[in-house]
């Protein structure tokens, strides 16, 4: 005589799986397939470093600009692209010792990607993705006048430079790192002041979804 518990096993199994079968386990989206990467929020420990100078004979002075937030959209797949990048920057105050006689104050600085750009997939595995693009970066900025008012300056672009977007999976969380470097003059204000030799480092949590 067989044990009675074996007789009810099929009913118990049916009650567990239901009519549609066992639902597949879901987890983080792997980075080795087509994905979209988005970032919108704070970017702690991120900054842009550059040298500020006035005219041709003044010794450049290093300046570090705090980056508070980042907005980024990128994708891998058959046509990898960096769709957008916006980085609000901290104020820039060039002292009178660098730019006589009164120095220079720049406000409302935002660094951005001028337009979407095609990218290359440099490396890709389940927990890591590296994208790279050649593109200029554009700076929106305003100058503080003697009366304290702001004078918007025209957008200024760098020469094309290498922009890198790296995504790493750390458990269930994805972290994106954006880096770029501008050699020589990055932006010039009518020959009065120059921002040069810039390096950009941004790190922030990212959302990763399977590309549609």
JSON list of C-alpha atoms in Angstrom, two decimals:
[
{"chain": "A", "resi": 1, "resn": "UNK", "atom": "CA", "xyz": [0.00, 0.00, 0.00]},
{"chain": "A", "resi": 2, "resn": "UNK", "atom": "CA", "xyz": [1.42, 3.36, -1.07]},
{"chain": "A", "resi": 3, "resn": "UNK", "atom": "CA", "xyz": [1.62, 6.24, 1.38]},
{"chain": "A", "resi": 4, "resn": "UNK", "atom": "CA", "xyz": [-1.40, 8.55, 1.12]},
{"chain": "A", "resi": 5, "resn": "UNK", "atom": "CA", "xyz": [0.80, 11.65, 0.94]},
{"chain": "A", "resi": 6, "resn": "UNK", "atom": "CA", "xyz": [2.01, 10.63, -2.51]},
{"chain": "A", "resi": 7, "resn": "UNK", "atom": "CA", "xyz": [-1.56, 10.57, -3.67]},
{"chain": "A", "resi": 8, "resn": "UNK", "atom": "CA", "xyz": [-2.11, 14.24, -2.86]},
{"chain": "A", "resi": 9, "resn": "UNK", "atom": "CA", "xyz": [1.27, 15.40, -4.20]},
{"chain": "A", "resi": 10, "resn": "UNK", "atom": "CA", "xyz": [-0.08, 16.34, -7.66]},
{"chain": "A", "resi": 11, "resn": "UNK", "atom": "CA", "xyz": [-2.80, 18.48, -6.07]},
{"chain": "A", "resi": 12, "resn": "UNK", "atom": "CA", "xyz": [-0.30, 20.20, -3.83]},
{"chain": "A", "resi": 13, "resn": "UNK", "atom": "CA", "xyz": [2.00, 20.86, -6.78]},
{"chain": "A", "resi": 14, "resn": "UNK", "atom": "CA", "xyz": [-0.86, 22.27, -8.83]},
{"chain": "A", "resi": 15, "resn": "UNK", "atom": "CA", "xyz": [-1.79, 24.64, -6.04]},
{"chain": "A", "resi": 16, "resn": "UNK", "atom": "CA", "xyz": [1.79, 25.95, -5.98]},
{"chain": "A", "resi": 17, "resn": "UNK", "atom": "CA", "xyz": [2.35, 26.50, -9.66]},
{"chain": "A", "resi": 18, "resn": "UNK", "atom": "CA", "xyz": [-1.16, 27.52, -10.71]},
{"chain": "A", "resi": 19, "resn": "UNK", "atom": "CA", "xyz": [-2.50, 27.13, -14.22]},
{"chain": "A", "resi": 20, "resn": "UNK", "atom": "CA", "xyz": [0.27, 29.18, -15.81]},
{"chain": "A", "resi": 21, "resn": "UNK", "atom": "CA", "xyz": [3.22, 27.30, -14.31]},
{"chain": "A", "resi": 22, "resn": "UNK", "atom": "CA", "xyz": [5.99, 28.66, -12.12]},
{"chain": "A", "resi": 23, "resn": "UNK", "atom": "CA", "xyz": [6.70, 32.36, -12.70]},
{"chain": "A", "resi": 24, "resn": "UNK", "atom": "CA", "xyz": [10.33, 32.90, -13.73]},
{"chain": "A", "resi": 25, "resn": "UNK", "atom": "CA", "xyz": [12.52, 34.67, -11.22]},
{"chain": "A", "resi": 26, "resn": "UNK", "atom": "CA", "xyz": [13.35, 38.24, -12.14]},
{"chain": "A", "resi": 27, "resn": "UNK", "atom": "CA", "xyz": [16.55, 40.08, -11.34]},
{"chain": "A", "resi": 28, "resn": "UNK", "atom": "CA", "xyz": [18.75, 42.95, -12.50]},
{"chain": "A", "resi": 29, "resn": "UNK", "atom": "CA", "xyz": [19.01, 43.44, -16.26]},
{"chain": "A", "resi": 30, "resn": "UNK", "atom": "CA", "xyz": [22.33, 42.11, -17.55]},
{"chain": "A", "resi": 31, "resn": "UNK", "atom": "CA", "xyz": [24.57, 44.66, -19.24]},
{"chain": "A", "resi": 32, "resn": "UNK", "atom": "CA", "xyz": [25.75, 42.36, -22.03]},
{"chain": "A", "resi": 33, "resn": "UNK", "atom": "CA", "xyz": [22.51, 42.76, -23.97]},
{"chain": "A", "resi": 34, "resn": "UNK", "atom": "CA", "xyz": [20.85, 45.84, -25.50]},
{"chain": "A", "resi": 35, "resn": "UNK", "atom": "CA", "xyz": [20.06, 48.20, -22.61]},
{"chain": "A", "resi": 36, "resn": "UNK", "atom": "CA", "xyz": [19.10, 51.77, -21.92]},
{"chain": "A", "resi": 37, "resn": "UNK", "atom": "CA", "xyz": [20.89, 53.62, -19.12]},
{"chain": "A", "resi": 38, "resn": "UNK", "atom": "CA", "xyz": [19.37, 56.67, -17.47]},
{"chain": "A", "resi": 39, "resn": "UNK", "atom": "CA", "xyz": [20.57, 58.87, -14.64]},
{"chain": "A", "resi": 40, "resn": "UNK", "atom": "CA", "xyz": [18.69, 61.76, -13.06]},
{"chain": "A", "resi": 41, "resn": "UNK", "atom": "CA", "xyz": [19.67, 63.05, -9.66]},
{"chain": "A", "resi": 42, "resn": "UNK", "atom": "CA", "xyz": [22.50, 63.94, -7.37]},
{"chain": "A", "resi": 43, "resn": "UNK", "atom": "CA", "xyz": [26.10, 63.10, -8.16]},
{"chain": "A", "resi": 44, "resn": "UNK", "atom": "CA", "xyz": [28.12, 63.14, -4.91]},
{"chain": "A", "resi": 45, "resn": "UNK", "atom": "CA", "xyz": [31.92, 63.25, -5.11]},
{"chain": "A", "resi": 46, "resn": "UNK", "atom": "CA", "xyz": [31.80, 64.49, -8.71]},
{"chain": "A", "resi": 47, "resn": "UNK", "atom": "CA", "xyz": [33.75, 67.45, -10.04]},
{"chain": "A", "resi": 48, "resn": "UNK", "atom": "CA", "xyz": [35.41, 69.17, -12.96]},
{"chain": "A", "resi": 49, "resn": "UNK", "atom": "CA", "xyz": [38.96, 70.45, -12.60]},
{"chain": "A", "resi": 50, "resn": "UNK", "atom": "CA", "xyz": [40.56, 73.00, -14.90]},
{"chain": "A", "resi": 51, "resn": "UNK", "atom": "CA", "xyz": [43.01, 75.88, -15.07]},
{"chain": "A", "resi": 52, "resn": "UNK", "atom": "CA", "xyz": [41.78, 79.48, -15.23]},
{"chain": "A", "resi": 53, "resn": "UNK", "atom": "CA", "xyz": [43.90, 82.32, -16.56]},
{"chain": "A", "resi": 54, "resn": "UNK", "atom": "CA", "xyz": [43.58, 85.83, -17.95]},
{"chain": "A", "resi": 55, "resn": "UNK", "atom": "CA", "xyz": [45.39, 86.97, -21.06]},
{"chain": "A", "resi": 56, "resn": "UNK", "atom": "CA", "xyz": [48.55, 85.31, -22.29]},
{"chain": "A", "resi": 57, "resn": "UNK", "atom": "CA", "xyz": [51.09, 86.18, -19.61]},
{"chain": "A", "resi": 58, "resn": "UNK", "atom": "CA", "xyz": [49.23, 85.30, -16.41]},
{"chain": "A", "resi": 59, "resn": "UNK", "atom": "CA", "xyz": [50.05, 82.03, -14.66]},
{"chain": "A", "resi": 60, "resn": "UNK", "atom": "CA", "xyz": [47.05, 79.67, -14.76]},
{"chain": "A", "resi": 61, "resn": "UNK", "atom": "CA", "xyz": [45.41, 78.78, -11.46]},
{"chain": "A", "resi": 62, "resn": "UNK", "atom": "CA", "xyz": [43.78, 75.38, -10.86]},
{"chain": "A", "resi": 63, "resn": "UNK", "atom": "CA", "xyz": [40.05, 75.45, -10.06]},
{"chain": "A", "resi": 64, "resn": "UNK", "atom": "CA", "xyz": [37.78, 72.59, -8.99]},
{"chain": "A", "resi": 65, "resn": "UNK", "atom": "CA", "xyz": [34.09, 72.90, -9.79]},
{"chain": "A", "resi": 66, "resn": "UNK", "atom": "CA", "xyz": [31.54, 70.89, -7.83]},
{"chain": "A", "resi": 67, "resn": "UNK", "atom": "CA", "xyz": [28.98, 68.95, -9.87]},
{"chain": "A", "resi": 68, "resn": "UNK", "atom": "CA", "xyz": [25.75, 68.61, -7.91]},
{"chain": "A", "resi": 69, "resn": "UNK", "atom": "CA", "xyz": [23.52, 66.74, -10.37]},
{"chain": "A", "resi": 70, "resn": "UNK", "atom": "CA", "xyz": [23.56, 64.76, -13.59]},
{"chain": "A", "resi": 71, "resn": "UNK", "atom": "CA", "xyz": [21.01, 63.92, -16.27]},
{"chain": "A", "resi": 72, "resn": "UNK", "atom": "CA", "xyz": [22.17, 61.18, -18.66]},
{"chain": "A", "resi": 73, "resn": "UNK", "atom": "CA", "xyz": [20.57, 58.93, -21.25]},
{"chain": "A", "resi": 74, "resn": "UNK", "atom": "CA", "xyz": [22.50, 56.30, -23.22]},
{"chain": "A", "resi": 75, "resn": "UNK", "atom": "CA", "xyz": [21.90, 52.97, -24.95]},
{"chain": "A", "resi": 76, "resn": "UNK", "atom": "CA", "xyz": [23.78, 49.96, -26.23]},
{"chain": "A", "resi": 77, "resn": "UNK", "atom": "CA", "xyz": [22.61, 47.47, -28.85]},
{"chain": "A", "resi": 78, "resn": "UNK", "atom": "CA", "xyz": [22.79, 47.61, -32.64]},
{"chain": "A", "resi": 79, "resn": "UNK", "atom": "CA", "xyz": [23.06, 51.40, -32.65]},
{"chain": "A", "resi": 80, "resn": "UNK", "atom": "CA", "xyz": [24.71, 52.52, -29.40]},
{"chain": "A", "resi": 81, "resn": "UNK", "atom": "CA", "xyz": [24.26, 56.20, -28.62]},
{"chain": "A", "resi": 82, "resn": "UNK", "atom": "CA", "xyz": [24.65, 58.76, -25.91]},
{"chain": "A", "resi": 83, "resn": "UNK", "atom": "CA", "xyz": [21.31, 60.52, -26.17]},
{"chain": "A", "resi": 84, "resn": "UNK", "atom": "CA", "xyz": [21.87, 63.33, -23.70]},
{"chain": "A", "resi": 85, "resn": "UNK", "atom": "CA", "xyz": [24.08, 64.63, -20.90]},
{"chain": "A", "resi": 86, "resn": "UNK", "atom": "CA", "xyz": [23.49, 67.69, -18.72]},
{"chain": "A", "resi": 87, "resn": "UNK", "atom": "CA", "xyz": [25.71, 68.73, -15.79]},
{"chain": "A", "resi": 88, "resn": "UNK", "atom": "CA", "xyz": [25.00, 71.87, -13.74]},
{"chain": "A", "resi": 89, "resn": "UNK", "atom": "CA", "xyz": [28.31, 73.25, -12.44]},
{"chain": "A", "resi": 90, "resn": "UNK", "atom": "CA", "xyz": [29.23, 75.32, -9.41]},
{"chain": "A", "resi": 91, "resn": "UNK", "atom": "CA", "xyz": [30.03, 79.03, -9.71]},
{"chain": "A", "resi": 92, "resn": "UNK", "atom": "CA", "xyz": [33.47, 80.09, -10.96]},
{"chain": "A", "resi": 93, "resn": "UNK", "atom": "CA", "xyz": [35.27, 82.99, -9.25]},
{"chain": "A", "resi": 94, "resn": "UNK", "atom": "CA", "xyz": [38.58, 83.87, -10.87]},
{"chain": "A", "resi": 95, "resn": "UNK", "atom": "CA", "xyz": [40.48, 86.04, -8.34]},
{"chain": "A", "resi": 96, "resn": "UNK", "atom": "CA", "xyz": [42.09, 89.37, -9.14]},
{"chain": "A", "resi": 97, "resn": "UNK", "atom": "CA", "xyz": [45.52, 87.77, -8.69]},
{"chain": "A", "resi": 98, "resn": "UNK", "atom": "CA", "xyz": [44.80, 85.67, -11.77]},
{"chain": "A", "resi": 99, "resn": "UNK", "atom": "CA", "xyz": [42.79, 88.21, -13.74]},
{"chain": "A", "resi": 100, "resn": "UNK", "atom": "CA", "xyz": [43.65, 91.80, -12.72]},
{"chain": "A", "resi": 101, "resn": "UNK", "atom": "CA", "xyz": [42.30, 94.16, -11.68]},
{"chain": "A", "resi": 102, "resn": "UNK", "atom": "CA", "xyz": [39.03, 92.80, -10.25]},
{"chain": "A", "resi": 103, "resn": "UNK", "atom": "CA", "xyz": [38.88, 89.15, -11.18]},
{"chain": "A", "resi": 104, "resn": "UNK", "atom": "CA", "xyz": [35.97, 87.45, -12.89]},
{"chain": "A", "resi": 105, "resn": "UNK", "atom": "CA", "xyz": [32.72, 85.88, -11.66]},
{"chain": "A", "resi": 106, "resn": "UNK", "atom": "CA", "xyz": [30.85, 83.33, -13.77]},
{"chain": "A", "resi": 107, "resn": "UNK", "atom": "CA", "xyz": [27.41, 82.02, -12.85]},
{"chain": "A", "resi": 108, "resn": "UNK", "atom": "CA", "xyz": [24.67, 79.72, -14.19]},
{"chain": "A", "resi": 109, "resn": "UNK", "atom": "CA", "xyz": [27.19, 77.29, -15.62]},
{"chain": "A", "resi": 110, "resn": "UNK", "atom": "CA", "xyz": [25.87, 74.13, -17.25]},
{"chain": "A", "resi": 111, "resn": "UNK", "atom": "CA", "xyz": [27.90, 71.63, -19.22]},
{"chain": "A", "resi": 112, "resn": "UNK", "atom": "CA", "xyz": [25.96, 69.61, -21.78]},
{"chain": "A", "resi": 113, "resn": "UNK", "atom": "CA", "xyz": [26.15, 67.35, -24.78]},
{"chain": "A", "resi": 114, "resn": "UNK", "atom": "CA", "xyz": [25.13, 69.57, -27.75]},
{"chain": "A", "resi": 115, "resn": "UNK", "atom": "CA", "xyz": [23.22, 66.73, -29.43]},
{"chain": "A", "resi": 116, "resn": "UNK", "atom": "CA", "xyz": [22.85, 62.97, -29.39]},
{"chain": "A", "resi": 117, "resn": "UNK", "atom": "CA", "xyz": [25.95, 61.20, -30.65]},
{"chain": "A", "resi": 118, "resn": "UNK", "atom": "CA", "xyz": [26.77, 57.70, -31.88]},
{"chain": "A", "resi": 119, "resn": "UNK", "atom": "CA", "xyz": [28.92, 55.71, -29.48]},
{"chain": "A", "resi": 120, "resn": "UNK", "atom": "CA", "xyz": [31.16, 52.64, -29.57]},
{"chain": "A", "resi": 121, "resn": "UNK", "atom": "CA", "xyz": [30.80, 49.70, -27.22]},
{"chain": "A", "resi": 122, "resn": "UNK", "atom": "CA", "xyz": [34.34, 49.27, -25.89]},
{"chain": "A", "resi": 123, "resn": "UNK", "atom": "CA", "xyz": [33.56, 46.47, -23.44]},
{"chain": "A", "resi": 124, "resn": "UNK", "atom": "CA", "xyz": [30.44, 44.55, -22.47]},
{"chain": "A", "resi": 125, "resn": "UNK", "atom": "CA", "xyz": [29.72, 41.75, -20.01]},
{"chain": "A", "resi": 126, "resn": "UNK", "atom": "CA", "xyz": [26.81, 40.89, -17.68]},
{"chain": "A", "resi": 127, "resn": "UNK", "atom": "CA", "xyz": [27.97, 43.29, -14.95]},
{"chain": "A", "resi": 128, "resn": "UNK", "atom": "CA", "xyz": [29.87, 45.95, -16.94]},
{"chain": "A", "resi": 129, "resn": "UNK", "atom": "CA", "xyz": [29.37, 48.17, -19.99]},
{"chain": "A", "resi": 130, "resn": "UNK", "atom": "CA", "xyz": [31.74, 50.75, -21.47]},
{"chain": "A", "resi": 131, "resn": "UNK", "atom": "CA", "xyz": [30.65, 53.27, -24.10]},
{"chain": "A", "resi": 132, "resn": "UNK", "atom": "CA", "xyz": [32.83, 55.84, -25.82]},
{"chain": "A", "resi": 133, "resn": "UNK", "atom": "CA", "xyz": [32.06, 58.76, -28.14]},
{"chain": "A", "resi": 134, "resn": "UNK", "atom": "CA", "xyz": [33.96, 61.58, -29.84]},
{"chain": "A", "resi": 135, "resn": "UNK", "atom": "CA", "xyz": [32.02, 64.80, -29.31]},
{"chain": "A", "resi": 136, "resn": "UNK", "atom": "CA", "xyz": [32.39, 68.41, -28.22]},
{"chain": "A", "resi": 137, "resn": "UNK", "atom": "CA", "xyz": [30.88, 69.55, -24.94]},
{"chain": "A", "resi": 138, "resn": "UNK", "atom": "CA", "xyz": [29.00, 72.83, -24.71]},
{"chain": "A", "resi": 139, "resn": "UNK", "atom": "CA", "xyz": [29.09, 75.29, -21.82]},
{"chain": "A", "resi": 140, "resn": "UNK", "atom": "CA", "xyz": [26.24, 77.65, -20.96]},
{"chain": "A", "resi": 141, "resn": "UNK", "atom": "CA", "xyz": [27.38, 80.48, -18.69]},
{"chain": "A", "resi": 142, "resn": "UNK", "atom": "CA", "xyz": [26.66, 84.03, -17.47]},
{"chain": "A", "resi": 143, "resn": "UNK", "atom": "CA", "xyz": [28.99, 86.83, -16.43]},
{"chain": "A", "resi": 144, "resn": "UNK", "atom": "CA", "xyz": [28.45, 88.92, -13.29]},
{"chain": "A", "resi": 145, "resn": "UNK", "atom": "CA", "xyz": [28.62, 92.62, -14.26]},
{"chain": "A", "resi": 146, "resn": "UNK", "atom": "CA", "xyz": [29.86, 95.46, -12.03]},
{"chain": "A", "resi": 147, "resn": "UNK", "atom": "CA", "xyz": [26.29, 96.26, -10.94]},
{"chain": "A", "resi": 148, "resn": "UNK", "atom": "CA", "xyz": [25.73, 92.65, -9.85]},
{"chain": "A", "resi": 149, "resn": "UNK", "atom": "CA", "xyz": [23.45, 91.73, -12.75]},
{"chain": "A", "resi": 150, "resn": "UNK", "atom": "CA", "xyz": [24.02, 88.64, -14.88]},
{"chain": "A", "resi": 151, "resn": "UNK", "atom": "CA", "xyz": [24.92, 88.86, -18.55]},
{"chain": "A", "resi": 152, "resn": "UNK", "atom": "CA", "xyz": [24.29, 85.57, -20.41]},
{"chain": "A", "resi": 153, "resn": "UNK", "atom": "CA", "xyz": [27.22, 84.60, -22.59]},
{"chain": "A", "resi": 154, "resn": "UNK", "atom": "CA", "xyz": [26.79, 82.67, -25.79]},
{"chain": "A", "resi": 155, "resn": "UNK", "atom": "CA", "xyz": [27.18, 78.89, -25.56]},
{"chain": "A", "resi": 156, "resn": "UNK", "atom": "CA", "xyz": [30.82, 77.87, -25.98]},
{"chain": "A", "resi": 157, "resn": "UNK", "atom": "CA", "xyz": [31.97, 74.50, -27.32]},
{"chain": "A", "resi": 158, "resn": "UNK", "atom": "CA", "xyz": [35.13, 72.54, -26.87]},
{"chain": "A", "resi": 159, "resn": "UNK", "atom": "CA", "xyz": [36.87, 70.80, -29.71]},
{"chain": "A", "resi": 160, "resn": "UNK", "atom": "CA", "xyz": [35.74, 67.15, -30.09]},
{"chain": "A", "resi": 161, "resn": "UNK", "atom": "CA", "xyz": [37.00, 65.09, -27.17]},
{"chain": "A", "resi": 162, "resn": "UNK", "atom": "CA", "xyz": [36.64, 61.55, -25.90]},
{"chain": "A", "resi": 163, "resn": "UNK", "atom": "CA", "xyz": [33.60, 61.07, -23.68]},
{"chain": "A", "resi": 164, "resn": "UNK", "atom": "CA", "xyz": [33.43, 57.79, -21.76]},
{"chain": "A", "resi": 165, "resn": "UNK", "atom": "CA", "xyz": [30.36, 56.32, -20.05]},
{"chain": "A", "resi": 166, "resn": "UNK", "atom": "CA", "xyz": [31.03, 53.25, -17.88]},
{"chain": "A", "resi": 167, "resn": "UNK", "atom": "CA", "xyz": [28.28, 51.28, -16.15]},
{"chain": "A", "resi": 168, "resn": "UNK", "atom": "CA", "xyz": [29.06, 48.72, -13.44]},
{"chain": "A", "resi": 169, "resn": "UNK", "atom": "CA", "xyz": [26.61, 46.44, -11.67]},
{"chain": "A", "resi": 170, "resn": "UNK", "atom": "CA", "xyz": [27.12, 46.28, -7.90]},
{"chain": "A", "resi": 171, "resn": "UNK", "atom": "CA", "xyz": [24.58, 43.75, -6.68]},
{"chain": "A", "resi": 172, "resn": "UNK", "atom": "CA", "xyz": [21.14, 45.08, -7.61]},
{"chain": "A", "resi": 173, "resn": "UNK", "atom": "CA", "xyz": [22.48, 48.62, -8.03]},
{"chain": "A", "resi": 174, "resn": "UNK", "atom": "CA", "xyz": [24.09, 50.00, -11.19]},
{"chain": "A", "resi": 175, "resn": "UNK", "atom": "CA", "xyz": [26.59, 52.86, -10.99]},
{"chain": "A", "resi": 176, "resn": "UNK", "atom": "CA", "xyz": [27.55, 55.03, -13.95]},
{"chain": "A", "resi": 177, "resn": "UNK", "atom": "CA", "xyz": [30.84, 56.91, -14.32]},
{"chain": "A", "resi": 178, "resn": "UNK", "atom": "CA", "xyz": [31.27, 59.68, -16.89]},
{"chain": "A", "resi": 179, "resn": "UNK", "atom": "CA", "xyz": [34.76, 60.95, -17.72]},
{"chain": "A", "resi": 180, "resn": "UNK", "atom": "CA", "xyz": [36.22, 63.36, -20.27]},
{"chain": "A", "resi": 181, "resn": "UNK", "atom": "CA", "xyz": [39.34, 65.45, -20.69]},
{"chain": "A", "resi": 182, "resn": "UNK", "atom": "CA", "xyz": [39.91, 68.69, -22.62]},
{"chain": "A", "resi": 183, "resn": "UNK", "atom": "CA", "xyz": [43.54, 69.36, -23.53]},
{"chain": "A", "resi": 184, "resn": "UNK", "atom": "CA", "xyz": [44.57, 72.98, -24.05]},
{"chain": "A", "resi": 185, "resn": "UNK", "atom": "CA", "xyz": [41.95, 75.74, -24.18]},
{"chain": "A", "resi": 186, "resn": "UNK", "atom": "CA", "xyz": [38.47, 74.47, -23.38]},
{"chain": "A", "resi": 187, "resn": "UNK", "atom": "CA", "xyz": [36.58, 77.77, -23.37]},
{"chain": "A", "resi": 188, "resn": "UNK", "atom": "CA", "xyz": [37.70, 81.37, -23.92]},
{"chain": "A", "resi": 189, "resn": "UNK", "atom": "CA", "xyz": [35.90, 84.60, -23.02]},
{"chain": "A", "resi": 190, "resn": "UNK", "atom": "CA", "xyz": [36.86, 86.98, -25.85]},
{"chain": "A", "resi": 191, "resn": "UNK", "atom": "CA", "xyz": [40.52, 86.49, -25.04]},
{"chain": "A", "resi": 192, "resn": "UNK", "atom": "CA", "xyz": [40.02, 88.02, -21.58]},
{"chain": "A", "resi": 193, "resn": "UNK", "atom": "CA", "xyz": [39.90, 84.74, -19.67]},
{"chain": "A", "resi": 194, "resn": "UNK", "atom": "CA", "xyz": [40.60, 81.15, -20.53]},
{"chain": "A", "resi": 195, "resn": "UNK", "atom": "CA", "xyz": [39.46, 77.88, -19.00]},
{"chain": "A", "resi": 196, "resn": "UNK", "atom": "CA", "xyz": [41.85, 75.14, -20.05]},
{"chain": "A", "resi": 197, "resn": "UNK", "atom": "CA", "xyz": [43.16, 71.62, -19.38]},
{"chain": "A", "resi": 198, "resn": "UNK", "atom": "CA", "xyz": [39.83, 70.42, -18.02]},
{"chain": "A", "resi": 199, "resn": "UNK", "atom": "CA", "xyz": [39.11, 66.96, -16.63]},
{"chain": "A", "resi": 200, "resn": "UNK", "atom": "CA", "xyz": [35.62, 65.70, -15.81]},
{"chain": "A", "resi": 201, "resn": "UNK", "atom": "CA", "xyz": [34.62, 62.95, -13.37]},
{"chain": "A", "resi": 202, "resn": "UNK", "atom": "CA", "xyz": [31.00, 62.16, -12.53]},
{"chain": "A", "resi": 203, "resn": "UNK", "atom": "CA", "xyz": [29.65, 59.17, -10.63]},
{"chain": "A", "resi": 204, "resn": "UNK", "atom": "CA", "xyz": [26.02, 58.44, -9.75]},
{"chain": "A", "resi": 205, "resn": "UNK", "atom": "CA", "xyz": [23.47, 55.62, -9.37]},
{"chain": "A", "resi": 206, "resn": "UNK", "atom": "CA", "xyz": [21.86, 54.56, -12.67]},
{"chain": "A", "resi": 207, "resn": "UNK", "atom": "CA", "xyz": [18.70, 52.88, -13.87]},
{"chain": "A", "resi": 208, "resn": "UNK", "atom": "CA", "xyz": [19.18, 50.08, -16.41]},
{"chain": "A", "resi": 209, "resn": "UNK", "atom": "CA", "xyz": [16.38, 48.62, -18.53]},
{"chain": "A", "resi": 210, "resn": "UNK", "atom": "CA", "xyz": [16.31, 46.21, -21.45]},
{"chain": "A", "resi": 211, "resn": "UNK", "atom": "CA", "xyz": [16.25, 48.19, -24.68]},
{"chain": "A", "resi": 212, "resn": "UNK", "atom": "CA", "xyz": [13.02, 47.96, -26.67]}
]
